[in-house]
Every structure is written in C-alpha cells, then in structure tokens.
Coordinates of C-alpha atoms (C1' of nucleotides) in Angstrom, one line a residue:
Chain A
M1 CA 55.9 127.2 60.3
Y2 CA 52.2 127.7 59.9
N3 CA 50.2 130.6 61.1
P4 CA 46.4 130.6 61.8
I5 CA 44.3 132.3 59.2
D6 CA 42.6 135.6 59.9
P7 CA 39.3 135.1 61.9
G8 CA 37.5 137.2 59.3
F9 CA 38.1 134.5 56.8
F10 CA 35.2 132.5 58.2
S11 CA 32.6 135.3 58.2
R12 CA 31.0 134.7 54.9
P13 CA 28.1 132.6 53.5
V14 CA 28.7 128.9 53.7
L15 CA 28.5 128.5 49.9
E16 CA 31.4 130.8 49.6
L17 CA 33.4 129.5 52.5
A18 CA 33.3 125.9 51.3
P19 CA 35.2 126.5 48.0
A20 CA 37.4 129.1 49.7
L21 CA 38.7 126.4 52.1
L22 CA 40.1 124.4 49.2
G23 CA 43.8 124.9 48.9
Q24 CA 44.2 126.1 52.5
Y25 CA 46.1 124.1 55.1
I26 CA 44.6 122.2 58.0
V27 CA 47.1 122.0 60.8
H28 CA 47.1 120.0 64.1
E29 CA 49.8 120.4 66.7
T30 CA 50.0 117.6 69.3
P31 CA 52.6 116.3 71.7
E32 CA 53.5 113.7 69.1
G33 CA 54.3 116.3 66.5
L34 CA 52.8 118.5 63.8
A35 CA 50.6 117.3 61.0
A36 CA 49.5 119.5 58.1
A37 CA 47.5 118.9 54.9
R38 CA 46.2 120.9 52.0
I39 CA 42.4 120.7 51.8
V40 CA 41.1 119.4 48.4
E41 CA 37.4 118.6 49.2
T42 CA 34.6 120.2 51.2
E43 CA 30.8 120.2 51.5
A44 CA 28.5 123.0 52.5
Y45 CA 25.5 122.4 54.9
H46 CA 23.0 125.2 54.8
G47 CA 20.8 124.9 57.8
P48 CA 18.0 125.5 58.5
E49 CA 16.7 125.1 55.0
D50 CA 18.9 122.2 54.0
R51 CA 17.3 118.8 54.8
A52 CA 20.7 117.1 54.8
A53 CA 22.0 119.4 57.5
H54 CA 22.0 118.3 61.1
S55 CA 20.6 121.8 61.8
F56 CA 17.7 121.4 59.4
N57 CA 14.6 123.3 60.6
N58 CA 16.8 124.9 63.3
R59 CA 17.1 121.6 65.1
R60 CA 19.1 122.7 68.2
T61 CA 20.5 120.1 70.4
K62 CA 23.6 119.4 72.4
R63 CA 25.3 118.1 69.3
T64 CA 24.2 120.9 66.9
E65 CA 24.6 123.8 69.4
V66 CA 27.9 125.0 68.1
M67 CA 26.5 125.3 64.5
F68 CA 24.6 128.3 65.8
A69 CA 27.7 129.9 67.3
D70 CA 30.1 132.4 65.8
P71 CA 31.9 131.5 62.5
G72 CA 35.2 129.8 62.7
R73 CA 34.1 127.4 65.4
I74 CA 35.0 123.7 65.2
Y75 CA 32.0 121.3 64.9
T76 CA 33.2 117.8 65.4
Y77 CA 30.7 115.0 65.1
Q78 CA 30.9 111.3 65.8
M79 CA 29.9 109.0 62.9
H80 CA 29.9 105.4 63.9
T81 CA 33.5 104.9 65.0
H82 CA 34.8 108.0 63.3
T83 CA 35.1 111.7 64.0
L84 CA 34.1 114.2 61.3
M85 CA 35.2 117.8 61.2
N86 CA 33.1 120.8 60.2
V87 CA 33.8 124.6 60.1
V88 CA 31.0 126.8 61.3
A89 CA 30.2 129.5 58.7
G90 CA 27.9 132.4 58.1
E91 CA 27.0 134.6 61.0
E92 CA 26.2 133.9 64.6
G93 CA 22.7 132.4 64.9
T94 CA 22.7 130.9 61.4
P95 CA 23.5 127.1 61.6
H96 CA 25.7 126.8 58.6
A97 CA 28.8 124.6 58.4
V98 CA 31.4 123.2 56.0
L99 CA 32.4 119.5 56.2
I100 CA 36.1 118.9 55.4
R101 CA 36.2 115.7 53.4
G102 CA 39.7 115.3 52.0
A103 CA 43.2 116.7 52.1
E104 CA 46.7 116.1 50.8
P105 CA 49.5 115.6 53.4
V106 CA 52.2 118.2 53.4
E107 CA 53.9 117.6 56.7
G108 CA 53.9 114.9 59.3
L109 CA 53.3 112.1 56.8
E110 CA 55.0 109.5 59.1
L111 CA 52.8 110.6 62.0
M112 CA 49.7 110.1 59.9
Q113 CA 50.9 106.7 58.8
E114 CA 51.5 105.8 62.4
R115 CA 48.0 106.9 63.4
R116 CA 46.3 105.2 60.4
G117 CA 48.3 102.1 59.9
W118 CA 51.4 101.5 57.8
H119 CA 49.7 99.1 55.4
F120 CA 47.6 101.8 53.7
K121 CA 48.6 103.4 50.4
I122 CA 49.3 107.1 50.7
P123 CA 46.0 108.5 49.4
E124 CA 44.0 106.2 51.7
L125 CA 45.5 108.0 54.7
T126 CA 43.4 111.1 54.2
N127 CA 40.9 110.7 51.3
G128 CA 37.8 110.8 53.4
P129 CA 36.4 112.8 56.4
G130 CA 36.9 110.0 59.0
K131 CA 40.3 109.0 57.6
L132 CA 41.5 112.6 57.7
S133 CA 40.5 113.1 61.3
K134 CA 42.2 110.0 62.4
A135 CA 45.4 110.9 60.4
L136 CA 45.5 114.3 62.1
G137 CA 44.7 113.0 65.5
V138 CA 41.4 115.0 65.8
T139 CA 38.8 113.8 68.3
M140 CA 35.6 115.1 69.9
A141 CA 37.8 117.0 72.4
S142 CA 38.1 119.7 69.7
Y143 CA 34.4 120.4 69.7
G144 CA 33.6 124.1 70.1
G145 CA 37.2 125.2 69.5
L146 CA 38.4 127.8 67.1
W147 CA 39.7 127.2 63.6
Y148 CA 42.0 130.2 63.9
E149 CA 43.8 129.3 67.1
E150 CA 46.3 126.5 68.0
P151 CA 46.4 123.6 68.3
L152 CA 43.9 122.8 65.5
F153 CA 43.6 125.5 62.9
I154 CA 43.4 126.6 59.2
A155 CA 46.4 128.3 57.8
P156 CA 46.7 130.1 54.5
G157 CA 47.7 127.7 51.8
P158 CA 48.9 127.8 48.2
G159 CA 45.4 127.5 46.7
L160 CA 44.1 125.0 44.2
G161 CA 46.4 123.0 42.1
G162 CA 43.7 122.1 39.6
E163 CA 40.3 122.9 38.4
L164 CA 37.5 123.6 40.9
K165 CA 34.6 121.3 40.5
A166 CA 31.2 121.0 42.2
G167 CA 28.8 118.1 42.5
P168 CA 26.2 116.4 44.8
R169 CA 27.2 115.6 48.3
V170 CA 28.3 112.2 49.6
G171 CA 26.5 109.9 52.0
I172 CA 23.2 111.7 52.4
Q173 CA 19.9 109.9 51.9
N174 CA 16.2 110.5 52.5
T175 CA 16.7 114.2 52.3
G176 CA 14.5 115.0 49.3
D177 CA 15.8 117.5 46.8
A178 CA 18.8 118.2 49.0
V179 CA 20.4 115.0 47.6
H180 CA 21.0 116.8 44.3
Y181 CA 22.3 120.2 45.5
P182 CA 25.8 120.7 44.0
W183 CA 27.3 121.7 47.3
R184 CA 30.4 119.4 47.3
F185 CA 33.5 121.2 46.1
F186 CA 36.8 119.6 45.1
E187 CA 39.9 119.8 43.1
E188 CA 39.5 117.8 40.0
G189 CA 41.6 114.7 39.6
N190 CA 43.2 115.0 43.0
P191 CA 43.7 111.5 44.5
F192 CA 42.9 112.8 48.0
V193 CA 39.3 113.5 47.0
S194 CA 37.1 110.9 48.6
K195 CA 35.2 108.3 46.6
Y196 CA 31.6 108.9 45.8
R197 CA 29.3 106.4 47.4
Chain B
dG1 C1' 33.7 95.7 41.5
dG2 C1' 30.2 94.6 45.5
dT3 C1' 28.3 93.7 50.2
dC4 C1' 28.3 93.5 54.9
dC5 C1' 28.8 95.2 59.5
dG6 C1' 31.3 97.4 63.4
dA7 C1' 30.6 100.1 67.9
dT8 C1' 29.1 104.9 69.5
dG9 C1' 26.7 109.4 70.1
dT10 C1' 22.4 111.2 69.6
dA11 C1' 17.6 111.7 69.5
dA12 C1' 12.9 109.8 69.2
Chain C
dT1 C1' 15.4 101.6 70.1
dA2 C1' 16.9 103.2 65.6
dC3 C1' 20.0 105.3 62.8
dA4 C1' 23.9 108.2 61.1
dT5 C1' 27.9 114.0 56.7
dC6 C1' 31.8 106.3 57.3
dG7 C1' 35.6 102.9 56.9
dG8 C1' 37.4 98.4 56.7
dA9 C1' 37.4 93.6 55.8
dC10 C1' 36.2 90.3 52.9
dC11 C1' 34.7 88.2 48.6
dA12 C1' 34.8 88.3 43.6

DNA sequence: GGTCCGATGTAA
DNA sequence: TACATCGGACCA
C-alpha cells in the first residue's frame, strides 16, 4: 500500500526538490492495476532565468500555464509521440519544475511490460522520461493534477540506494550556458538512469 | 556504436 | 510552418 506524500514536500526551491525526489516512489493507479517505481533520475528547470525551461522569460501559454501554479501540480508535456512528466516546484507564481527521467519498477512489472512491449529488457521499460510515462500509463489527461492525490502520486520511498550524482541535463540545445548547468540528478550506477545523448 | 525519422502539440 | 525536456528501428 502506498500513501501520497505530504503536500508540503513540494514547497521548496526546485534545485532542492529535484534531488529530494530521488528514492521516492511514483505510483499510478488505473483500472488495469497499480504500478509503482522508485525514482532514480530527475532534472530541474528553473524558469524564468533558465533558457532550457519552457517557462524561460516567463513565457506563459496554454502549455506552460501550470508551471506558474501551486507546487505539487502535475505538468505533462507531449514530446513527439511521447508524454513527459514534470513536478511543479517553488512557490505559486514562479515557473519552476522537475522532470522525472528514470525510475526502477517496484510493483506492477507485468503491467509495465504489457504497456511497453514484452520484447524489451527490464531497464528499457523505464530508463527514460517517455518510456516511464508509457510504462505507468500516464497521458496528457493528468495535466494540472496533484502529485499528492490519487490516482497519480508521489509516495515516500526508501531513499537512494547509491551515491547522488549531478551533471548536465539531457536533450537540450541552443540554450547558451544553460546547456552546462549541472541540474540533472541521479543515483550513480543505477541501470534505470537514462542514457546521455 | 551510429543515424535516421516518426507523428503530434505548440507557437511563431 | 517549424521544431521539440524522445524513442525505436535499422545498420554496422
């Protein structure tokens, strides 16, 4: 049984929330069943100063609107054919968010295999933001929801099983100095950490 | 290891 | 009309 984490957990600066999410559970309850995974990789996006953030320069559109909302909100975003999951951080009005990039399955492994395809090796099920969303059955329908309420929520986990590491973020280009900011956090050596591109 | 390209939301 | 917080297929 998993219980949603305290709402206050999300009320902190994005550069603190991103590493704090490592080792916590991400849980999704659907009619097909429950799937849960331990988060091992996150990235911080620090709008409006961060050129790599969708909310750079306070860009406020239908898509980024929820980044300006209260912390703990779910920001889902469509990338090509994939859905990516973010956690809104900071305080209301500051467009900060944490991208969840990788997690280790702890429950509902078969359900994840069903959703992803049975031919994949286990780490390939959830070692990337798009893969993780698909394995958990998360879609744009979760946009604007709360990370501390069912059916999609963060639950207190066992913490890190290895050393905390930081490095440059993945998949951002043409963003000046932001390319080098060490705002990607992950558990060293864990096979569910995504591959650097 | 590398390269190519899908198929969709968003904004210019 | 262009491009993105990516993944998969295919080639080597």
